[in-house]
């Protein structure tokens, strides 16, 4: 379209800079990518920014990537009999993530179903179904930045695994800390793995993560708001 009213753009492509684009056309920047060194230089091109940064910063509304992957506000972990210990499903090699997987594998085998560190005979076709067989799931972001929370922890919850999370240090703003193991709560990998061993061998402790809302109170309030204020505000900001 060479005559749009609104342009949505991201870190990919330069359509919003085309010469035929009228300066009066509204530009909405969205990203779930942690490419801040790049997108901080282009947010000024936008009338509104939808990113994982705090609301109001850079004329920004925080819209974390995980929310776009579908959610159930009533979602919680449920007790189950698991065939396996822990899973790891990634296609991209990330040094800190791979290193932790290898360390945890020294305790018990971690089944790796993606292209990265694959040890199950090939890439699995359905990663959510694959993960459902396990007690734990390594949910490590590919990079660390406050607010940068992707689908990784949500997919672990959807598969009814306790997520072992590393990434955003503000993860507790999004998810209930009583429903996942937060690597940021430990001084080092050794302490983290010792705690995972404890949860793995203590049925009562393992079950303490179950039957609780996975979302933080802040997001539960947003999801249960009958006026849908948060979402309507985004729509109004786009259209006004």
C-alpha positions as MATLAB code, in Angstrom:
seq = 'XXXXXXXXXXXXXXXXXXXXXXXXXXXXXXXXXXXXXXXXXXXXXXXXXXXXXXXXXXXXXXXXXXXXXXXXXXXXXXXXXXXXXXXXXXXXXXXXXXXXXXXXXXXXXXXXXXXXXXXXXXXXXXXXXXXXXXXXXXXXXXXXXXXXXXXXXXXXXXXXXXXXXXXXXXXXXXXXXXXXXXXXXXXXXXXXXXXXXXXXXXXXXXXXXXXXXXXXXXXXXXXXXXXXXXXXXXXXXXXX';
ca = [
       0.000    0.000    0.000;
       1.464    3.368   -1.022;
      -1.200    5.407    0.753;
      -1.616    4.004    4.298;
      -3.166    5.848    7.242;
      -1.047    4.002    9.805;
       2.246    2.166    9.433;
       3.354   -0.531   11.869;
       7.080   -1.164   11.654;
       9.734   -3.054   13.583;
      13.469   -3.764   13.583;
      13.127   -5.587   10.278;
      12.896   -3.603    7.049;
      12.834    0.107    6.246;
       9.383    0.540    4.686;
       8.555    3.350    7.120;
      11.411    5.394    5.638;
      10.304    5.136    2.010;
      10.311    8.490    0.209;
       6.610    8.269   -0.644;
       5.627    8.009    3.035;
       3.854   11.207    4.082;
       5.199   12.741    7.286;
       1.621   12.993    8.562;
       1.048    9.237    8.374;
       0.969    7.758   11.857;
       3.852    5.407   12.607;
       3.644    2.705   15.268;
       6.849    0.920   16.231;
       6.599   -2.569   17.712;
       9.300   -4.997   18.739;
       9.703   -8.023   20.933;
      13.374   -8.262   19.989;
      16.170   -7.261   22.329;
      17.991   -5.158   19.740;
      18.038   -2.010   21.842;
      21.230   -0.566   20.372;
      19.397   -0.476   17.052;
      15.814    0.316   17.915;
      16.630    3.051   20.416;
      17.867    5.027   17.421;
      14.583    4.646   15.523;
      11.919    5.050   18.217;
      11.976    8.786   17.539;
      10.539    8.021   14.101;
       7.372    6.700   15.736;
       4.278    8.362   17.143;
       3.847    5.425   19.507;
       6.186    2.634   20.617;
       5.062   -0.801   21.780;
       8.067   -2.578   23.290;
       9.164   -4.474   26.397;
      10.482   -1.247   27.946;
       8.604    0.428   30.791;
       5.418    2.255   29.882;
       5.914    5.991   29.158;
       9.598    5.672   28.301;
      10.178    6.833   24.698;
       6.420    7.450   24.344;
       6.171    3.749   25.004;
       3.539    1.284   26.197;
       4.967   -1.968   27.522;
       3.676   -4.884   25.469;
       5.821   -7.942   26.303;
       6.292  -10.524   23.585;
       4.834  -13.395   25.634;
       1.378  -11.819   25.634;
       1.147  -12.248   21.852;
       1.560  -16.029   22.146;
      -1.859  -16.559   23.675;
      -2.662  -16.917   27.351;
      -5.322  -18.208   29.684;
      -5.750  -15.963   32.705;
      -6.736  -19.048   34.737;
      -3.620  -20.969   33.744;
      -1.816  -22.846   36.514;
       0.467  -25.831   36.891;
      -1.247  -29.093   37.758;
       0.090  -32.233   39.399;
       1.107  -34.928   36.945;
       3.195  -38.069   36.597;
       6.187  -37.162   34.452;
       8.176  -39.579   32.296;
      11.245  -37.380   32.142;
      13.278  -35.045   34.302;
      13.881  -31.895   32.262;
      13.672  -30.684   28.665;
      15.536  -28.137   26.568;
      14.147  -27.180   23.149;
      16.101  -24.543   21.243;
      17.366  -24.103   17.730;
      19.861  -21.295   18.298;
      23.150  -21.770   20.099;
      23.415  -19.383   23.045;
      26.518  -19.776   25.167;
      25.076  -19.225   28.671;
      21.996  -21.321   27.919;
      23.951  -24.252   26.521;
      26.401  -24.115   29.416;
      23.625  -24.383   31.995;
      21.996  -27.277   30.155;
      25.268  -29.191   30.168;
      25.795  -28.528   33.887;
      22.290  -29.700   34.788;
      22.814  -32.811   32.650;
      25.554  -33.874   35.054;
      22.783  -34.509   37.588;
      20.262  -36.180   35.281;
      19.854  -36.328   31.540;
      18.225  -33.241   30.047;
      16.405  -34.200   26.850;
      17.170  -31.696   24.102;
      14.543  -31.732   21.359;
      15.610  -28.796   19.209;
      18.505  -28.481   16.791;
      20.702  -27.201   19.620;
      22.400  -29.975   21.681;
      19.924  -32.475   20.251;
      20.095  -35.868   21.962;
      16.689  -37.389   21.152;
      17.333  -38.496   17.586;
      16.237  -35.370   15.768;
      14.213  -32.205   16.104;
      10.777  -32.775   17.631;
       7.730  -31.846   15.542;
       5.638  -30.369   18.348;
       7.682  -28.837   21.128;
       4.737  -28.181   23.470;
       3.639  -31.814   23.287;
       7.232  -32.941   23.747;
       7.652  -30.793   26.867;
       4.529  -32.197   28.517;
       6.448  -35.367   29.439;
       8.818  -33.525   31.781;
       8.876  -32.155   35.318;
      11.047  -29.174   34.461;
      11.793  -27.067   31.413;
      14.823  -24.826   30.874;
      13.317  -21.469   29.904;
      16.361  -19.292   29.297;
      16.190  -16.130   27.208;
      18.835  -15.651   24.534;
      19.847  -12.331   26.123;
      19.306  -10.465   29.370;
      17.482   -7.158   29.678;
      14.903   -5.955   32.255;
      11.435   -6.447   30.794;
      12.631   -8.633   27.922;
      10.329  -11.595   28.538;
       9.508  -13.771   25.558;
       7.334  -16.836   25.001;
       9.857  -19.219   26.586;
       8.493  -19.209   30.135;
       4.885  -19.182   28.923;
       5.461  -22.236   26.717;
       6.882  -24.098   29.721;
       3.727  -23.273   31.675;
       1.542  -24.324   28.739;
       3.308  -27.691   28.805;
       2.688  -28.020   32.542;
       6.413  -28.006   33.375;
       8.002  -25.989   36.137;
      10.041  -23.377   34.247;
      13.674  -22.863   35.192;
      13.908  -19.239   34.101;
      16.788  -16.913   33.328;
      16.507  -13.606   31.513;
      14.672  -10.521   32.667;
      15.494   -9.590   36.245;
      11.991   -8.113   36.473;
      10.310  -11.417   35.594;
       8.341  -11.306   38.856;
       6.456   -8.300   37.487;
       4.946  -10.630   34.879;
       4.724  -14.057   36.512;
       3.975  -15.412   39.953;
       7.363  -16.223   41.583;
       5.768  -19.142   43.429;
       5.209  -21.005   40.161;
       8.693  -21.101   38.634;
      12.352  -21.425   39.590;
      14.098  -18.103   39.034;
      17.818  -18.413   38.320;
      18.229  -14.788   39.438;
      17.425  -15.873   43.002;
      20.692  -17.825   43.213;
      24.296  -16.676   43.427;
      25.573  -19.196   40.891;
      24.645  -22.248   38.813;
      25.826  -24.641   41.520;
      23.344  -23.249   44.044;
      20.604  -23.218   41.427;
      21.190  -26.840   40.466;
      21.312  -27.930   44.108;
      17.895  -26.346   44.575;
      16.537  -28.051   41.446;
      17.762  -31.372   42.881;
      15.874  -30.601   46.079;
      12.644  -29.830   44.229;
      13.108  -32.944   42.099;
      13.420  -35.243   45.112;
      10.954  -33.576   47.485;
       7.406  -34.277   46.325;
       5.895  -31.783   48.742;
       8.210  -29.006   47.555;
       7.578  -29.894   43.908;
       3.824  -29.791   44.440;
       4.088  -26.406   46.153;
       4.495  -24.894   42.659;
       1.148  -26.293   41.561;
      -2.395  -24.929   41.589;
      -1.490  -21.252   41.724;
      -2.124  -18.536   39.120;
       0.988  -18.253   36.977;
       0.574  -14.531   36.327;
       1.529  -11.682   38.642;
      -1.200   -9.720   40.404;
      -0.565   -6.820   38.034;
      -1.380   -8.889   34.967;
      -4.263  -10.701   36.619;
      -5.789   -7.300   37.315;
      -5.311   -6.373   33.646;
      -6.782   -9.646   32.365;
      -9.753   -9.531   34.752;
     -10.606   -5.886   34.103;
     -14.121   -5.955   32.594;
     -13.416   -2.654   30.853;
     -10.235   -4.044   29.224;
      -8.581   -0.708   29.981;
      -5.036   -1.776   29.118;
      -5.927   -3.075   25.655;
      -8.358   -0.260   24.870;
      -5.692    2.267   25.808;
      -3.323    0.757   23.246;
      -6.039    0.860   20.578;
      -6.912    4.466   21.424;
      -3.265    5.545   21.335;
      -2.940    4.005   17.879;
      -6.085    5.635   16.524;
      -6.087    9.058   18.169;
];
